């Protein structure tokens, strides 16, 4: 097990384009989280899955954002019509029911 | 409204001395606290945690102290090493909640000088 894997590591996109990120959690973890970190801030919670069910979404997750976790394994986070304010590090984490949060290395998004 | 606050953006210490990083929280529902270390372009790495039923937890060079009445916790690193230089985030959770999401502070940049 190589931990939580996120792809791509870096993404540069033009404003208005759509982007999709992927997260592969630790295989035995049934909980999966997305966080966003901007410069000078700590990670902020975006959304949470337990198995394939998306159980909570932050108000930070506008209608341009959508996350899925088909079959309760990997997850994708899509941002439509990107804006410069979407530039951030997008972090995925997974945990078991008993805790033990593990973060991936993140996807750095730059919107130009 | 920041529920977890790290009021020192940066801290510089000499190698071998003690590093003390502080964190305050406002939400009384938080009962589980964690410290993460983060290098640039990497995800946060878990360091140490503490449940609200304890006031101290120790793991090697790292000790976390919790003062529930003051809603304050601190991370002590002794002795500090140059490899400890990183951003340290304090995080809090309500373990009785259904989703176990973490609320983070803004972080403290620790620099350990040789």
Short mmCIF file of C-alpha atoms in Angstrom, two decimals:
data_model
loop_
_atom_site.label_atom_id
_atom_site.label_comp_id
_atom_site.label_asym_id
_atom_site.label_seq_id
_atom_site.Cartn_x
_atom_site.Cartn_y
_atom_site.Cartn_z
CA UNK A 1 0.00 0.00 0.00
CA UNK A 2 1.54 3.28 -1.10
CA UNK A 3 -0.78 5.57 0.82
CA UNK A 4 -3.15 8.11 -0.68
CA UNK A 5 -2.35 8.88 -4.29
CA UNK A 6 -3.43 12.04 -6.12
CA UNK A 7 -3.15 12.84 -9.80
CA UNK A 8 -2.08 15.03 -11.38
CA UNK A 9 0.39 16.66 -9.01
CA UNK A 10 0.21 19.95 -10.88
CA UNK A 11 -2.37 21.39 -13.25
CA UNK A 12 -2.25 24.70 -15.09
CA UNK A 13 -5.43 25.65 -16.88
CA UNK A 14 -6.94 28.66 -18.56
CA UNK A 15 -9.84 30.44 -16.92
CA UNK A 16 -13.13 28.96 -18.03
CA UNK A 17 -11.80 25.46 -18.68
CA UNK A 18 -12.93 22.36 -16.78
CA UNK A 19 -10.49 20.30 -14.74
CA UNK A 20 -10.75 16.93 -13.02
CA UNK A 21 -8.55 15.53 -10.26
CA UNK A 22 -8.33 11.96 -9.07
CA UNK A 23 -7.70 10.51 -5.63
CA UNK A 24 -6.94 6.87 -4.84
CA UNK A 25 -7.33 6.30 -1.09
CA UNK A 26 -5.79 3.64 1.10
CA UNK A 27 -7.63 0.51 0.07
CA UNK A 28 -9.11 -0.44 3.43
CA UNK A 29 -10.28 3.09 4.25
CA UNK A 30 -13.98 3.65 3.68
CA UNK A 31 -13.95 7.39 4.40
CA UNK A 32 -12.62 9.88 1.86
CA UNK A 33 -12.29 13.64 2.21
CA UNK A 34 -11.42 16.55 -0.06
CA UNK A 35 -9.81 19.70 1.35
CA UNK A 36 -8.58 22.88 -0.29
CA UNK A 37 -5.58 24.89 0.88
CA UNK A 38 -4.85 28.41 -0.31
CA UNK A 39 -1.74 30.44 0.42
CA UNK A 40 -1.38 31.36 4.08
CA UNK A 41 -4.34 29.24 5.15
CA UNK A 42 -4.79 25.82 6.61
CA UNK A 43 -6.63 23.12 4.70
CA UNK A 44 -10.39 23.75 4.51
CA UNK A 45 -12.94 20.95 4.35
CA UNK A 46 -14.78 20.58 1.05
CA UNK A 47 -16.63 17.27 1.07
CA UNK A 48 -16.78 13.80 2.62
CA UNK A 49 -17.67 10.33 1.36
CA UNK A 50 -18.40 7.21 3.32
CA UNK A 51 -18.04 4.40 0.81
CA UNK A 52 -19.79 5.71 -2.32
CA UNK A 53 -22.17 8.06 -0.51
CA UNK A 54 -21.37 11.77 -0.41
CA UNK A 55 -22.55 12.66 3.08
CA UNK A 56 -21.50 16.27 3.52
CA UNK A 57 -20.56 19.22 1.35
CA UNK A 58 -19.09 22.50 2.57
CA UNK A 59 -20.53 25.84 1.53
CA UNK A 60 -17.12 26.34 -0.11
CA UNK A 61 -18.18 23.76 -2.70
CA UNK A 62 -20.03 25.93 -5.21
CA UNK A 63 -22.22 24.46 -7.93
CA UNK A 64 -19.21 24.53 -10.26
CA UNK A 65 -17.64 21.80 -8.14
CA UNK A 66 -18.70 18.17 -8.20
CA UNK A 67 -17.18 15.16 -6.52
CA UNK A 68 -17.87 11.50 -7.04
CA UNK A 69 -16.73 8.24 -5.58
CA UNK A 70 -18.12 5.47 -7.79
CA UNK A 71 -18.00 2.01 -6.23
CA UNK A 72 -16.57 3.46 -3.05
CA UNK A 73 -12.97 3.30 -4.24
CA UNK A 74 -11.24 6.19 -6.04
CA UNK A 75 -12.76 9.66 -6.11
CA UNK A 76 -12.79 12.50 -8.63
CA UNK A 77 -13.21 16.21 -8.06
CA UNK A 78 -14.28 18.25 -11.07
CA UNK A 79 -14.27 22.03 -11.32
CA UNK A 80 -16.24 23.49 -14.20
CA UNK A 81 -15.61 26.94 -15.69
CA UNK A 82 -12.54 27.50 -13.55
CA UNK A 83 -11.87 30.93 -12.07
CA UNK A 84 -8.63 32.43 -10.81
CA UNK A 85 -9.95 32.13 -7.26
CA UNK A 86 -9.97 28.35 -7.69
CA UNK A 87 -6.16 28.33 -7.70
CA UNK A 88 -5.16 26.29 -4.67
CA UNK A 89 -3.78 22.99 -3.46
CA UNK A 90 -6.50 20.34 -3.48
CA UNK A 91 -5.87 17.67 -0.86
CA UNK A 92 -7.47 14.28 -0.57
CA UNK A 93 -7.43 12.25 2.63
CA UNK A 94 -8.79 8.90 3.68
CA UNK A 95 -9.49 7.29 7.01
CA UNK A 96 -11.02 4.24 8.57
CA UNK A 97 -14.02 4.53 10.88
CA UNK A 98 -11.63 4.54 13.86
CA UNK A 99 -9.72 7.53 12.51
CA UNK A 100 -6.17 7.53 11.23
CA UNK A 101 -6.36 10.30 8.68
CA UNK A 102 -3.81 10.05 5.85
CA UNK A 103 -3.40 12.85 3.33
CA UNK A 104 -2.19 12.60 -0.23
CA UNK A 105 0.44 14.92 -1.68
CA UNK A 106 -2.20 17.12 -3.25
CA UNK A 107 -2.91 18.57 -6.67
CA UNK A 108 -1.68 22.12 -7.19
CA UNK A 109 -4.12 23.96 -9.49
CA UNK A 110 -3.12 27.22 -11.16
CA UNK A 111 -5.78 29.06 -13.16
CA UNK A 112 -4.33 31.62 -15.55
CA UNK B 1 -15.05 32.79 12.14
CA UNK B 2 -11.83 30.93 12.85
CA UNK B 3 -12.56 28.07 15.18
CA UNK B 4 -8.91 27.00 15.40
CA UNK B 5 -6.30 29.71 15.76
CA UNK B 6 -2.54 29.61 15.51
CA UNK B 7 -1.56 33.16 16.36
CA UNK B 8 2.15 32.85 15.59
CA UNK B 9 2.76 32.73 11.83
CA UNK B 10 6.41 31.84 12.39
CA UNK B 11 8.88 30.64 15.01
CA UNK B 12 12.65 30.41 14.87
CA UNK B 13 14.69 28.31 17.30
CA UNK B 14 18.23 27.02 17.62
CA UNK B 15 19.02 23.38 17.05
CA UNK B 16 18.86 21.43 20.30
CA UNK B 17 16.51 23.89 22.02
CA UNK B 18 12.81 23.45 22.66
CA UNK B 19 10.19 24.51 20.10
CA UNK B 20 6.76 25.39 21.48
CA UNK B 21 3.90 25.84 19.04
CA UNK B 22 0.57 27.09 20.33
CA UNK B 23 -3.02 26.64 19.25
CA UNK B 24 -6.35 27.95 20.56
CA UNK B 25 -9.85 26.79 19.72
CA UNK B 26 -13.30 28.21 20.29
CA UNK B 27 -15.70 25.34 19.53
CA UNK B 28 -16.58 23.43 22.70
CA UNK B 29 -17.67 20.44 20.61
CA UNK B 30 -14.07 19.72 19.62
CA UNK B 31 -12.76 16.78 21.61
CA UNK B 32 -9.92 15.42 19.49
CA UNK B 33 -6.88 17.39 18.45
CA UNK B 34 -4.09 16.66 16.01
CA UNK B 35 -0.83 18.20 14.87
CA UNK B 36 0.35 17.89 11.30
CA UNK B 37 3.65 18.80 9.71
CA UNK B 38 3.75 20.02 6.12
CA UNK B 39 6.60 20.55 3.68
CA UNK B 40 6.06 22.66 0.55
CA UNK B 41 4.34 20.80 -2.30
CA UNK B 42 3.46 17.86 -0.05
CA UNK B 43 0.38 16.88 1.88
CA UNK B 44 0.18 17.22 5.68
CA UNK B 45 1.85 14.41 7.63
CA UNK B 46 0.33 13.33 10.94
CA UNK B 47 2.55 13.91 13.97
CA UNK B 48 0.65 13.40 17.19
CA UNK B 49 -2.87 13.62 18.57
CA UNK B 50 -4.65 13.98 21.88
CA UNK B 51 -8.13 13.20 23.09
CA UNK B 52 -9.92 15.58 25.43
CA UNK B 53 -9.89 12.94 28.16
CA UNK B 54 -6.13 13.47 28.44
CA UNK B 55 -4.02 16.52 29.15
CA UNK B 56 -0.75 15.22 27.75
CA UNK B 57 0.43 12.83 25.08
CA UNK B 58 4.04 12.06 24.31
CA UNK B 59 5.70 10.42 21.32
CA UNK B 60 9.47 10.57 21.23
CA UNK B 61 10.59 14.17 20.85
CA UNK B 62 7.00 15.41 20.46
CA UNK B 63 4.63 16.17 23.33
CA UNK B 64 1.19 17.70 23.06
CA UNK B 65 -0.43 19.40 26.04
CA UNK B 66 -4.14 20.16 26.25
CA UNK B 67 -5.74 22.71 28.59
CA UNK B 68 -9.47 22.23 28.11
CA UNK B 69 -10.56 25.04 30.42
CA UNK B 70 -8.46 27.51 28.44
CA UNK B 71 -9.26 25.84 25.11
CA UNK B 72 -5.56 25.79 24.40
CA UNK B 73 -3.10 23.20 23.22
CA UNK B 74 0.60 23.27 22.54
CA UNK B 75 3.15 21.11 20.77
CA UNK B 76 6.60 20.80 22.31
CA UNK B 77 9.52 19.52 20.27
CA UNK B 78 12.63 18.63 22.26
CA UNK B 79 15.35 18.71 21.11
CA UNK B 80 14.60 20.62 17.91
CA UNK B 81 16.43 19.48 14.79
CA UNK B 82 16.96 21.26 11.44
CA UNK B 83 14.80 18.57 9.77
CA UNK B 84 11.88 19.76 11.89
CA UNK B 85 11.75 22.96 9.83
CA UNK B 86 8.29 22.96 8.23
CA UNK B 87 4.81 24.40 8.63
CA UNK B 88 2.93 22.92 11.58
CA UNK B 89 -0.86 22.81 11.56
CA UNK B 90 -3.10 22.32 14.53
CA UNK B 91 -6.40 20.57 13.72
CA UNK B 92 -9.51 19.76 15.74
CA UNK B 93 -12.44 17.40 15.35
CA UNK B 94 -15.66 16.38 17.03
CA UNK B 95 -15.12 12.64 17.36
CA UNK B 96 -18.80 12.14 18.13
CA UNK B 97 -19.78 13.66 14.82
CA UNK B 98 -20.71 11.51 11.90
CA UNK B 99 -18.07 12.69 9.48
CA UNK B 100 -14.88 13.27 11.49
CA UNK B 101 -13.91 16.30 9.41
CA UNK B 102 -10.93 18.31 10.60
CA UNK B 103 -10.84 22.05 11.21
CA UNK B 104 -7.35 23.47 10.77
CA UNK B 105 -5.53 26.54 11.98
CA UNK B 106 -3.53 28.68 9.57
CA UNK B 107 -0.24 27.08 10.52
CA UNK B 108 3.06 28.12 12.08
CA UNK B 109 6.29 28.08 10.08
CA UNK B 110 9.01 26.60 12.27
CA UNK B 111 12.61 27.24 11.35
CA UNK B 112 15.28 25.36 13.27
CA UNK B 113 18.69 26.93 12.79
CA UNK B 114 21.82 24.76 12.92
#
